[in-house]
Short mmCIF file of N, CA and C in Angstrom, two decimals:
data_model
loop_
_atom_site.label_atom_id
_atom_site.label_comp_id
_atom_site.label_asym_id
_atom_site.label_seq_id
_atom_site.Cartn_x
_atom_site.Cartn_y
_atom_site.Cartn_z
N UNK A 159 -16.35 -3.87 8.23
CA UNK A 159 -15.26 -3.06 7.37
C UNK A 159 -14.06 -3.56 7.76
N UNK A 160 -13.16 -3.40 7.13
CA UNK A 160 -11.65 -3.42 7.48
C UNK A 160 -10.94 -2.46 7.32
N UNK A 161 -10.52 -2.08 7.96
CA UNK A 161 -9.88 -0.66 8.26
C UNK A 161 -8.46 -0.85 7.87
N UNK A 162 -7.57 -0.31 7.05
CA UNK A 162 -6.17 -0.25 6.89
C UNK A 162 -5.39 1.06 6.30
N UNK A 163 -4.28 0.84 7.01
CA UNK A 163 -3.43 2.13 6.40
C UNK A 163 -2.46 1.57 5.66
N UNK A 164 -2.13 2.06 4.27
CA UNK A 164 -1.84 2.49 3.52
C UNK A 164 -0.20 3.73 2.82
N UNK A 165 1.02 2.82 2.42
CA UNK A 165 2.25 3.60 1.89
C UNK A 165 2.05 3.82 0.73
N UNK A 166 1.85 5.22 0.21
CA UNK A 166 1.87 5.20 -1.37
C UNK A 166 3.42 6.06 -1.66
N UNK A 167 4.09 4.64 -2.56
CA UNK A 167 5.56 5.46 -2.55
C UNK A 167 5.60 4.78 -4.41
N UNK A 168 5.92 6.23 -4.90
CA UNK A 168 5.70 6.29 -6.43
C UNK A 168 7.28 6.53 -6.46
N UNK A 169 7.76 6.59 -8.39
CA UNK A 169 9.20 6.70 -7.92
C UNK A 169 9.28 6.46 -9.93
N UNK A 170 9.39 7.35 -10.25
CA UNK A 170 9.44 7.21 -11.63
C UNK A 170 8.18 6.92 -12.61
N UNK A 171 6.83 7.55 -12.31
CA UNK A 171 5.86 7.27 -12.36
C UNK A 171 5.29 5.60 -12.47
N UNK A 172 6.03 5.10 -11.57
CA UNK A 172 5.68 3.60 -10.87
C UNK A 172 5.34 3.99 -9.43
N UNK A 173 4.40 2.84 -8.89
CA UNK A 173 4.41 2.39 -7.47
C UNK A 173 4.63 1.64 -7.24
N UNK A 174 5.06 1.36 -5.87
CA UNK A 174 5.93 -0.27 -4.84
C UNK A 174 4.25 -0.34 -4.54
N UNK A 175 4.55 -2.01 -4.83
CA UNK A 175 3.47 -2.83 -4.78
C UNK A 175 3.97 -4.17 -4.31
N UNK A 176 3.30 -4.86 -2.85
CA UNK A 176 3.95 -6.09 -2.17
C UNK A 176 2.75 -7.36 -2.85
N UNK A 177 3.46 -8.57 -2.87
CA UNK A 177 2.43 -9.80 -2.81
C UNK A 177 2.48 -10.42 -1.81
N UNK A 178 1.73 -11.24 -1.11
CA UNK A 178 2.17 -12.12 0.20
C UNK A 178 2.15 -13.70 -0.21
N UNK A 179 2.79 -14.07 0.46
CA UNK A 179 2.92 -15.29 0.16
C UNK A 179 1.71 -15.69 -0.22
N UNK A 180 1.67 -17.12 -0.87
CA UNK A 180 0.24 -17.45 -1.68
C UNK A 180 -1.04 -16.83 -1.77
N UNK A 181 -0.89 -15.92 -2.46
CA UNK A 181 -1.55 -14.32 -2.69
C UNK A 181 -1.25 -14.27 -4.03
N UNK A 182 -2.30 -14.07 -4.92
CA UNK A 182 -2.12 -13.86 -6.27
C UNK A 182 -2.43 -12.85 -7.15
N UNK A 183 -2.89 -11.54 -5.92
CA UNK A 183 -2.97 -10.41 -5.83
C UNK A 183 -2.17 -9.45 -5.66
N UNK A 184 -1.51 -7.91 -6.00
CA UNK A 184 -0.54 -7.26 -5.38
C UNK A 184 -1.34 -6.02 -4.24
N UNK A 185 -0.54 -5.97 -3.54
CA UNK A 185 -1.43 -4.83 -2.45
C UNK A 185 -0.18 -3.94 -2.05
N UNK A 186 -1.39 -2.64 -1.54
CA UNK A 186 -0.06 -1.46 -1.50
C UNK A 186 0.68 -1.90 -0.34
N UNK A 187 1.58 -1.65 0.14
CA UNK A 187 2.54 -1.94 1.60
C UNK A 187 1.76 -1.11 2.64
N UNK A 188 1.47 -1.76 4.38
CA UNK A 188 0.79 -1.21 4.61
C UNK A 188 -0.18 -2.19 5.85
N UNK A 189 -0.88 -2.27 6.78
CA UNK A 189 -2.01 -3.23 6.98
C UNK A 189 -3.28 -2.33 7.93
N UNK A 190 -3.14 -3.43 8.65
CA UNK A 190 -4.15 -3.13 9.91
C UNK A 190 -3.56 -2.15 10.98
N UNK A 191 -4.32 -1.71 11.72
CA UNK A 191 -4.37 -1.26 13.20
C UNK A 191 -4.01 -1.85 14.35
N UNK A 192 -3.08 -1.78 15.44
CA UNK A 192 -2.72 -2.46 16.70
C UNK A 192 -4.00 -1.90 17.59
N UNK A 193 -4.21 -2.23 18.88
CA UNK A 193 -5.68 -1.37 19.03
C UNK A 193 -4.12 -0.78 19.82
N UNK A 194 -5.21 1.16 19.45
CA UNK A 194 -4.96 2.34 20.29
C UNK A 194 -3.57 2.48 19.34
N UNK A 195 -3.20 2.29 18.18
CA UNK A 195 -2.32 2.62 17.40
C UNK A 195 -2.74 4.26 16.84
N UNK A 196 -1.89 4.84 16.52
CA UNK A 196 -2.28 5.82 15.62
C UNK A 196 -1.88 4.98 14.33
N UNK A 197 -2.23 6.48 13.35
CA UNK A 197 -2.24 5.81 11.72
C UNK A 197 -0.51 5.95 11.24
N UNK A 198 -0.03 7.08 11.98
CA UNK A 198 1.02 7.37 12.15
C UNK A 198 2.33 5.64 12.76
N UNK A 199 1.82 5.80 13.68
CA UNK A 199 2.49 4.53 14.07
C UNK A 199 2.04 3.18 13.55
N UNK A 200 0.94 2.76 13.18
CA UNK A 200 0.39 1.76 12.09
C UNK A 200 1.33 1.26 10.84
N UNK A 201 1.41 3.11 10.56
CA UNK A 201 2.24 3.10 9.15
C UNK A 201 3.70 2.81 9.68
N UNK A 202 4.26 2.68 10.07
CA UNK A 202 5.76 3.27 10.92
C UNK A 202 5.86 1.51 10.68
N UNK A 203 4.77 1.06 11.49
CA UNK A 203 5.18 -0.45 12.30
C UNK A 203 4.67 -1.36 10.94
N UNK A 204 3.89 -1.93 10.19
CA UNK A 204 3.63 -2.05 9.31
C UNK A 204 5.02 -2.48 8.16
N UNK A 205 5.61 -1.07 7.93
CA UNK A 205 6.32 -1.24 6.47
C UNK A 205 7.68 -1.68 7.02
N UNK A 206 7.77 -1.25 8.29
CA UNK A 206 9.02 -1.96 9.01
C UNK A 206 9.14 -3.55 9.20
N UNK A 207 7.78 -4.11 9.25
CA UNK A 207 7.67 -5.89 9.63
C UNK A 207 7.86 -5.99 7.83
N UNK A 208 6.74 -5.04 6.89
CA UNK A 208 6.81 -6.01 5.28
C UNK A 208 8.29 -5.54 4.64
N UNK A 209 8.78 -4.31 4.71
CA UNK A 209 9.52 -4.03 3.97
C UNK A 209 11.43 -3.69 4.51
N UNK A 210 10.94 -3.74 5.69
CA UNK A 210 12.16 -3.61 6.55
C UNK A 210 13.31 -2.67 6.23
N UNK A 211 12.13 -1.17 6.10
CA UNK A 211 13.00 0.19 6.12
C UNK A 211 11.65 0.74 6.95
N UNK A 212 13.17 1.95 6.96
CA UNK A 212 12.03 3.11 8.54
C UNK A 212 11.67 4.34 8.00
N UNK A 213 10.28 4.19 7.93
CA UNK A 213 9.00 5.56 7.87
C UNK A 213 9.70 6.58 8.70
N UNK A 214 10.13 7.51 7.76
CA UNK A 214 10.48 8.90 8.93
C UNK A 214 9.00 9.48 9.46
N UNK A 215 8.55 9.68 10.61
CA UNK A 215 7.68 10.16 10.89
C UNK A 215 6.92 11.65 10.10
N UNK A 216 8.05 12.05 10.58
CA UNK A 216 7.76 13.73 10.70
C UNK A 216 7.46 13.96 9.06
N UNK A 217 7.65 12.87 8.03
CA UNK A 217 7.64 13.16 6.55
C UNK A 217 6.01 12.83 6.20
N UNK A 218 5.31 11.81 7.45
CA UNK A 218 4.03 11.25 6.39
C UNK A 218 3.22 12.40 6.18
N UNK A 219 2.59 12.20 5.40
CA UNK A 219 1.71 13.34 4.51
C UNK A 219 0.29 12.38 4.32
N UNK A 220 -1.06 13.04 4.16
CA UNK A 220 -2.16 12.22 3.73
C UNK A 220 -2.00 12.33 2.64
N UNK A 221 -2.87 10.60 1.78
CA UNK A 221 -2.47 10.92 0.71
C UNK A 221 -4.19 10.76 0.03
N UNK A 222 -5.09 10.66 0.68
CA UNK A 222 -6.39 9.94 0.50
C UNK A 222 -7.03 8.60 1.10
N UNK A 223 -8.52 8.85 1.05
CA UNK A 223 -9.13 7.70 1.27
C UNK A 223 -10.23 6.86 0.69
N UNK A 224 -9.96 5.79 0.54
CA UNK A 224 -9.96 4.70 -0.89
C UNK A 224 -11.22 3.58 -0.06
N UNK A 225 -12.29 3.49 -0.75
CA UNK A 225 -12.94 2.11 -0.46
C UNK A 225 -13.54 1.11 -1.47
N UNK A 226 -13.49 0.18 -1.35
CA UNK A 226 -13.93 -0.82 -2.27
C UNK A 226 -14.15 -2.21 -1.53
N UNK A 227 -14.67 -3.01 -2.49
CA UNK A 227 -15.11 -4.66 -1.86
C UNK A 227 -13.69 -4.65 -1.43
N UNK A 228 -13.53 -5.83 -0.13
CA UNK A 228 -12.45 -6.42 0.18
C UNK A 228 -12.18 -7.32 -0.56
N UNK A 229 -11.25 -7.84 -0.63
CA UNK A 229 -10.72 -8.82 -2.17
C UNK A 229 -10.98 -10.11 -1.24
N UNK A 230 -11.45 -11.21 -1.35
CA UNK A 230 -11.59 -12.29 -0.94
C UNK A 230 -12.91 -12.39 0.41
N UNK A 231 -13.25 -11.08 0.65
CA UNK A 231 -13.98 -10.99 1.54
C UNK A 231 -15.50 -10.85 1.28
N UNK A 232 -15.81 -11.42 0.52
CA UNK A 232 -17.18 -11.71 0.18
C UNK A 232 -18.50 -10.63 1.36
N UNK A 233 -18.86 -9.36 0.82
CA UNK A 233 -20.19 -8.40 1.12
C UNK A 233 -18.75 -7.89 2.15
N UNK A 234 -17.75 -7.50 2.25
CA UNK A 234 -16.71 -6.98 3.31
C UNK A 234 -16.30 -5.36 2.44
N UNK A 235 -16.34 -4.43 3.08
CA UNK A 235 -15.81 -3.38 2.43
C UNK A 235 -14.43 -3.36 3.28
N UNK A 236 -13.61 -2.83 2.41
CA UNK A 236 -12.11 -2.18 2.68
C UNK A 236 -12.01 -0.58 2.81
N UNK A 237 -11.48 0.06 3.66
CA UNK A 237 -11.34 1.85 3.89
C UNK A 237 -10.13 1.06 3.87
N UNK A 238 -8.82 2.13 3.17
CA UNK A 238 -7.76 2.03 2.88
C UNK A 238 -7.40 3.76 3.28
N UNK A 239 -7.07 3.94 4.61
CA UNK A 239 -6.53 5.73 4.34
C UNK A 239 -4.96 5.28 4.05
N UNK A 240 -4.58 6.00 2.83
CA UNK A 240 -3.37 6.00 1.97
C UNK A 240 -2.53 7.33 2.87
N UNK A 241 -1.17 7.32 3.26
CA UNK A 241 -0.10 8.31 3.09
C UNK A 241 1.50 8.05 2.63
N UNK A 242 1.78 9.22 1.80
CA UNK A 242 3.40 9.05 1.53
C UNK A 242 4.11 9.32 2.55
N UNK A 243 5.57 9.34 2.45
CA UNK A 243 6.84 9.18 3.53
C UNK A 243 7.76 9.37 2.92
N UNK A 244 9.23 9.48 3.77
CA UNK A 244 10.27 9.14 3.13
C UNK A 244 10.61 7.72 3.81
N UNK A 245 11.68 7.35 3.58
CA UNK A 245 11.80 6.21 4.05
C UNK A 245 13.60 5.94 4.27
N UNK A 246 14.17 5.45 5.19
CA UNK A 246 15.51 5.07 5.10
C UNK A 246 15.99 3.42 5.62
N UNK A 247 16.32 3.17 4.58
CA UNK A 247 17.11 1.78 4.24
C UNK A 247 17.23 0.98 2.86
N UNK A 248 17.16 -0.18 2.96
CA UNK A 248 16.75 -0.57 1.30
C UNK A 248 16.05 -1.42 1.91
N UNK A 249 15.00 -1.32 0.92
CA UNK A 249 13.39 -2.15 0.28
C UNK A 249 13.83 -3.25 0.38
N UNK A 250 13.34 -4.16 0.75
CA UNK A 250 13.10 -5.98 0.98
C UNK A 250 12.26 -6.64 1.13
N UNK A 251 11.89 -7.77 0.74
CA UNK A 251 10.18 -8.27 1.37
C UNK A 251 10.74 -9.32 2.35
N UNK A 252 9.56 -8.93 3.61
CA UNK A 252 9.97 -9.44 4.80
C UNK A 252 8.83 -9.79 5.36
N UNK A 253 8.53 -10.83 6.53
CA UNK A 253 7.66 -11.58 7.24
C UNK A 253 6.77 -11.69 5.78
N UNK A 254 5.19 -11.50 5.98
CA UNK A 254 4.32 -11.88 5.04
C UNK A 254 4.73 -11.81 3.32
N UNK A 255 5.51 -10.93 3.39
CA UNK A 255 5.71 -10.73 2.04
C UNK A 255 6.45 -11.45 0.50
N UNK A 256 6.31 -11.76 -0.32
CA UNK A 256 7.27 -13.03 -0.94
C UNK A 256 7.65 -12.06 -2.09
N UNK A 257 7.02 -11.28 -2.45
CA UNK A 257 7.30 -10.17 -3.65
C UNK A 257 7.26 -8.86 -3.66
N UNK A 258 8.25 -7.97 -4.10
CA UNK A 258 8.24 -6.11 -4.23
C UNK A 258 7.99 -6.44 -5.61
N UNK A 259 7.07 -5.25 -5.95
CA UNK A 259 6.98 -4.82 -7.58
C UNK A 259 6.44 -3.26 -7.71
N UNK A 260 7.21 -3.28 -8.75
CA UNK A 260 7.18 -1.93 -9.36
C UNK A 260 6.09 -1.79 -9.90
N UNK A 261 4.85 -1.04 -9.99
CA UNK A 261 3.66 -1.31 -10.90
C UNK A 261 2.93 0.34 -11.76
N UNK A 262 2.62 -0.47 -12.80
CA UNK A 262 2.25 0.98 -13.35
C UNK A 262 0.62 0.59 -13.74
N UNK A 263 0.61 1.73 -14.25
CA UNK A 263 -1.24 1.27 -14.32
C UNK A 263 -1.46 0.60 -15.20
N UNK A 264 -0.73 -0.15 -16.48
CA UNK A 264 -1.13 -1.51 -16.82
C UNK A 264 -1.19 -2.28 -16.31
N UNK A 265 -0.85 -2.22 -14.73
CA UNK A 265 -0.54 -3.49 -14.20
C UNK A 265 -1.88 -3.77 -13.53
N UNK A 266 -2.67 -2.57 -13.48
CA UNK A 266 -3.93 -2.60 -13.09
C UNK A 266 -4.74 -3.88 -12.68
N UNK A 267 -4.72 -4.41 -13.67
CA UNK A 267 -5.62 -5.94 -13.57
C UNK A 267 -4.46 -7.00 -12.49
N UNK A 268 -3.33 -6.43 -11.75
CA UNK A 268 -3.12 -7.56 -10.77
C UNK A 268 -3.11 -7.28 -9.55
N UNK A 269 -3.65 -5.63 -9.34
CA UNK A 269 -3.81 -5.54 -7.78
C UNK A 269 -5.52 -5.97 -7.43
N UNK A 270 -5.44 -5.41 -6.10
CA UNK A 270 -7.17 -5.23 -5.47
C UNK A 270 -7.79 -4.27 -5.51
N UNK A 271 -8.94 -4.45 -5.71
CA UNK A 271 -10.46 -3.45 -6.00
C UNK A 271 -9.80 -1.90 -5.58
N UNK A 272 -9.28 -1.88 -3.95
CA UNK A 272 -9.52 -0.61 -3.75
C UNK A 272 -8.67 -0.36 -4.23
N UNK A 273 -6.75 -1.01 -4.31
CA UNK A 273 -5.60 -0.77 -5.17
C UNK A 273 -6.16 0.02 -6.37
N UNK A 274 -7.15 -0.22 -7.19
CA UNK A 274 -7.36 -0.03 -8.48
C UNK A 274 -8.09 1.45 -8.98
N UNK A 275 -8.99 1.46 -7.48
CA UNK A 275 -9.15 3.16 -6.97
C UNK A 275 -7.95 4.38 -7.48
N UNK A 276 -7.04 3.40 -6.76
CA UNK A 276 -6.19 4.18 -5.59
C UNK A 276 -5.38 4.48 -7.04
N UNK A 277 -5.03 3.33 -8.14
CA UNK A 277 -4.31 3.27 -9.35
C UNK A 277 -4.92 4.61 -10.37
N UNK A 278 -6.48 4.39 -10.01
CA UNK A 278 -7.33 5.44 -10.98
C UNK A 278 -7.47 6.81 -10.58
N UNK A 279 -6.61 7.39 -9.47
CA UNK A 279 -6.53 8.02 -8.93
C UNK A 279 -5.25 9.01 -9.04
N UNK A 280 -4.03 8.00 -9.03
CA UNK A 280 -2.69 8.15 -9.11
C UNK A 280 -2.73 8.55 -10.57
N UNK A 281 -3.36 7.69 -11.53
CA UNK A 281 -3.34 8.04 -12.94
C UNK A 281 -3.68 8.96 -13.66
N UNK A 282 -4.93 9.72 -13.25
CA UNK A 282 -5.62 10.85 -13.63
C UNK A 282 -4.65 12.00 -13.13
N UNK A 283 -4.23 11.86 -11.66
CA UNK A 283 -3.26 13.40 -11.33
C UNK A 283 -2.44 13.31 -11.70
N UNK A 284 -1.52 12.30 -13.03
CA UNK A 284 -0.84 11.80 -13.54
C UNK A 284 0.89 11.85 -12.50
N UNK A 285 0.44 10.74 -11.96
CA UNK A 285 1.56 10.52 -10.62
C UNK A 285 1.96 8.91 -11.03
N UNK A 286 1.17 8.39 -11.54
CA UNK A 286 1.31 6.84 -12.31
C UNK A 286 1.17 6.64 -14.08
N UNK A 287 2.18 6.44 -14.22
CA UNK A 287 2.33 6.18 -15.81
C UNK A 287 1.72 5.09 -16.38
#
């Protein structure tokens, strides 16, 4: 099981997504916890590393937990614990991130399996157009 933390950031019916260098699929921003880190600490660190913005810890809210086959890891599941949060700064691709994109439900084929479940949930609840 791969345990990941993800940031759900929606605006105008689209969701912020990222594509890492050398990858063809998009992933929600976030990543794996370092030893001893809380979910909030992981979210703050990963988003700072990937998108060069500061998550406001006091605004972090749980948004669901989703599980699916891990992209590129046969026989492995990924559990994505998702949070919403406000941020300060200007979004910019940083670290291993090659591209930032605002995706709609129609872009679902371009994302990982667990992100597809999240896209379905957001679309069903009217948050993703």
